[in-house]
Amino acid sequence: MIQLCLSSCAEDDLKKAARLSKKVALNVDRTIKVDIIYSDSAKVKAQGFAPVLDKVTPANGAVYQEMPKGVKINFIDEQMKIKGSITSDYAIMRDTEKTATFRRNVIVVNEKLTFNTEELVWDQNKKMFFSPSGVITKADGTVLNAVDFSATEDFNLINWSNGNGETYIPDGFGK
């Protein structure tokens, strides 16, 4: 017994198939052991380190820089001392949007707090950081679960819309 199977494609289906079969052209330039300096108005603001930096230039679309093996960025003060840092297991900088997105095991540290999250976005135009959620640990031991987190570039002003946590009140407080 022979079984015969027939199928047909409409003209619209063929057009869709042709579009899907087009190759997407990417140009990737890889740099190993990257050390990047970020400055504003001729003042060093940050120094970044990445084991791998891929500059990706799609055939159609905006150029972006990807750090698939993670990144560490140290924030520098006027005396050229480190005042804080961001580390993550992955990061992507989109030149056109002027954003940097840090993902997986993101940790922000400065003298006032530590912020842990799975995603943190820096908006260069707004000079702000944003995260859907994370854990804030303050120097006094206060721990907060923050939702809709935002912070100024220097993390001096932080906001969140909803959250809960645990705080410590020193002995003799309120007496």
Tab-separated table of C-alpha atoms in Angstrom:
chain	number	residue	atom	x	y	z
A	1	MET	CA	0.000	0.000	0.000
A	2	ILE	CA	1.336	3.437	-0.963
A	3	GLN	CA	0.193	6.533	0.850
A	4	LEU	CA	0.283	9.847	-0.952
A	5	CYS	CA	0.166	13.152	0.860
A	6	LEU	CA	-0.440	16.383	-1.001
A	7	SER	CA	-0.333	19.908	0.301
A	8	SER	CA	-0.561	23.319	-1.228
A	9	CYS	CA	0.535	26.822	-0.448
A	10	ALA	CA	-1.420	29.887	-1.223
A	11	GLU	CA	0.410	32.832	-2.750
A	12	ASP	CA	0.323	34.704	0.603
A	13	ASP	CA	2.003	31.754	2.338
A	14	LEU	CA	4.810	31.793	-0.224
A	15	LYS	CA	5.408	35.501	0.389
A	16	LYS	CA	5.635	34.878	4.134
A	17	ALA	CA	8.056	32.011	3.603
A	18	ALA	CA	10.252	34.183	1.379
A	19	ARG	CA	10.415	36.873	4.061
A	20	LEU	CA	11.323	34.340	6.729
A	21	SER	CA	14.078	32.857	4.619
A	22	LYS	CA	15.984	36.150	4.277
A	23	LYS	CA	19.207	36.146	6.251
A	24	VAL	CA	19.719	38.658	9.010
A	25	ALA	CA	23.141	40.228	8.588
A	26	LEU	CA	25.050	41.188	11.716
A	27	ASN	CA	28.528	42.531	12.067
A	28	VAL	CA	30.059	41.740	15.468
A	29	ASP	CA	33.351	43.201	16.658
A	30	ARG	CA	34.605	41.454	19.816
A	31	THR	CA	37.016	43.005	22.289
A	32	ILE	CA	38.508	41.052	25.190
A	33	LYS	CA	39.381	42.540	28.625
A	34	VAL	CA	37.768	45.945	28.138
A	35	ASP	CA	38.482	48.965	30.336
A	36	ILE	CA	36.146	51.905	29.537
A	37	ILE	CA	36.232	55.422	31.013
A	38	TYR	CA	32.979	57.453	31.092
A	39	SER	CA	33.394	61.197	31.459
A	40	ASP	CA	31.053	64.160	31.456
A	41	SER	CA	32.286	67.740	30.936
A	42	ALA	CA	35.907	66.477	30.986
A	43	LYS	CA	35.438	64.897	34.432
A	44	VAL	CA	35.785	61.158	34.922
A	45	LYS	CA	32.499	59.829	36.302
A	46	ALA	CA	32.918	56.047	35.973
A	47	GLN	CA	35.255	53.271	34.918
A	48	GLY	CA	33.929	50.011	33.523
A	49	PHE	CA	35.501	46.596	33.138
A	50	ALA	CA	34.182	43.731	31.011
A	51	PRO	CA	35.845	40.414	30.108
A	52	VAL	CA	34.099	40.533	26.684
A	53	LEU	CA	32.536	43.438	24.780
A	54	ASP	CA	30.675	42.762	21.530
A	55	LYS	CA	29.854	45.755	19.351
A	56	VAL	CA	26.933	44.590	17.225
A	57	THR	CA	25.962	46.347	14.009
A	58	PRO	CA	22.760	44.882	12.554
A	59	ALA	CA	22.131	45.321	8.810
A	60	ASN	CA	18.813	46.980	9.681
A	61	GLY	CA	18.729	48.607	13.081
A	62	ALA	CA	20.672	50.456	15.699
A	63	VAL	CA	24.178	49.622	16.909
A	64	TYR	CA	24.477	48.223	20.418
A	65	GLN	CA	27.209	46.969	22.738
A	66	GLU	CA	26.738	43.725	24.600
A	67	MET	CA	28.725	42.381	27.560
A	68	PRO	CA	27.719	38.704	27.618
A	69	LYS	CA	30.161	37.747	30.394
A	70	GLY	CA	29.231	40.597	32.711
A	71	VAL	CA	30.495	44.003	33.696
A	72	LYS	CA	31.713	45.953	36.717
A	73	ILE	CA	31.411	49.722	36.788
A	74	ASN	CA	33.068	51.838	39.472
A	75	PHE	CA	31.689	55.326	40.091
A	76	ILE	CA	34.427	57.909	40.624
A	77	ASP	CA	34.205	61.069	42.764
A	78	GLU	CA	35.976	64.421	42.254
A	79	GLN	CA	39.052	63.161	44.148
A	80	MET	CA	39.258	60.181	41.733
A	81	LYS	CA	38.217	57.744	44.485
A	82	ILE	CA	35.674	54.947	44.016
A	83	LYS	CA	32.379	55.961	45.624
A	84	GLY	CA	30.254	53.000	44.486
A	85	SER	CA	29.853	50.242	41.925
A	86	ILE	CA	27.489	48.182	39.780
A	87	THR	CA	28.189	44.581	38.841
A	88	SER	CA	26.090	42.221	36.736
A	89	ASP	CA	26.441	38.949	34.839
A	90	TYR	CA	25.215	40.556	31.583
A	91	ALA	CA	24.782	44.072	30.198
A	92	ILE	CA	23.688	45.739	26.972
A	93	MET	CA	24.149	49.381	25.983
A	94	ARG	CA	21.879	50.769	23.301
A	95	ASP	CA	23.458	53.819	21.706
A	96	THR	CA	20.334	55.166	19.997
A	97	GLU	CA	18.125	54.957	23.117
A	98	LYS	CA	20.996	56.030	25.400
A	99	THR	CA	20.253	53.233	27.854
A	100	ALA	CA	22.240	50.530	29.563
A	101	THR	CA	20.463	47.438	30.859
A	102	PHE	CA	22.129	45.253	33.494
A	103	ARG	CA	20.746	41.735	33.998
A	104	ARG	CA	21.289	38.721	36.252
A	105	ASN	CA	22.822	39.128	39.696
A	106	VAL	CA	22.870	42.918	39.565
A	107	ILE	CA	24.454	44.476	42.652
A	108	VAL	CA	24.763	48.212	43.324
A	109	VAL	CA	26.955	49.226	46.251
A	110	ASN	CA	27.716	52.621	47.782
A	111	GLU	CA	28.342	53.956	51.296
A	112	LYS	CA	24.580	54.276	52.007
A	113	LEU	CA	23.109	51.068	50.583
A	114	THR	CA	23.373	47.839	48.647
A	115	PHE	CA	20.726	47.148	46.010
A	116	ASN	CA	20.249	43.625	44.592
A	117	THR	CA	18.043	42.971	41.572
A	118	GLU	CA	17.785	40.896	38.411
A	119	GLU	CA	17.379	43.908	36.097
A	120	LEU	CA	18.468	47.527	36.320
A	121	VAL	CA	18.151	50.084	33.503
A	122	TRP	CA	20.164	53.300	33.314
A	123	ASP	CA	18.520	56.047	31.258
A	124	GLN	CA	21.265	58.481	30.276
A	125	ASN	CA	18.792	61.174	29.142
A	126	LYS	CA	16.867	61.133	32.433
A	127	LYS	CA	20.053	60.510	34.492
A	128	MET	CA	18.102	57.844	36.404
A	129	PHE	CA	18.193	54.132	37.193
A	130	PHE	CA	15.020	51.995	37.082
A	131	SER	CA	14.218	48.457	38.229
A	132	PRO	CA	10.939	46.535	38.435
A	133	SER	CA	11.913	45.157	41.859
A	134	GLY	CA	14.825	44.488	44.159
A	135	VAL	CA	16.147	44.360	47.704
A	136	ILE	CA	17.628	47.443	49.377
A	137	THR	CA	19.956	46.871	52.333
A	138	LYS	CA	20.919	50.050	54.166
A	139	ALA	CA	24.047	50.564	56.271
A	140	ASP	CA	21.988	50.435	59.506
A	141	GLY	CA	20.712	46.928	58.672
A	142	THR	CA	17.340	47.947	57.269
A	143	VAL	CA	16.186	45.561	54.530
A	144	LEU	CA	13.451	46.621	52.081
A	145	ASN	CA	11.798	44.732	49.252
A	146	ALA	CA	11.226	47.498	46.702
A	147	VAL	CA	8.826	47.441	43.746
A	148	ASP	CA	9.086	49.981	40.872
A	149	PHE	CA	12.476	51.157	42.104
A	150	SER	CA	14.089	54.332	40.759
A	151	ALA	CA	17.215	56.237	41.750
A	152	THR	CA	19.205	59.236	40.643
A	153	GLU	CA	22.517	58.505	38.917
A	154	ASP	CA	24.435	58.923	42.169
A	155	PHE	CA	21.873	56.870	44.175
A	156	ASN	CA	21.483	59.786	46.614
A	157	LEU	CA	17.730	59.867	46.034
A	158	ILE	CA	15.853	56.558	45.776
A	159	ASN	CA	12.133	55.901	45.348
A	160	TRP	CA	9.859	52.884	45.130
A	161	SER	CA	6.093	52.674	44.823
A	162	ASN	CA	5.381	49.607	46.909
A	163	GLY	CA	7.367	47.431	49.214
A	164	ASN	CA	7.887	45.968	52.614
A	165	GLY	CA	10.802	45.341	54.883
A	166	GLU	CA	12.443	45.222	58.235
A	167	THR	CA	14.154	48.089	60.033
A	168	TYR	CA	16.178	48.390	63.192
A	169	ILE	CA	15.525	51.068	65.782
A	170	PRO	CA	18.484	51.938	68.001
A	171	ASP	CA	18.218	51.552	71.785
A	172	GLY	CA	16.877	54.690	73.415
A	173	PHE	CA	15.107	55.878	70.272
A	174	GLY	CA	12.087	58.039	71.125
A	175	LYS	CA	13.019	58.588	74.792
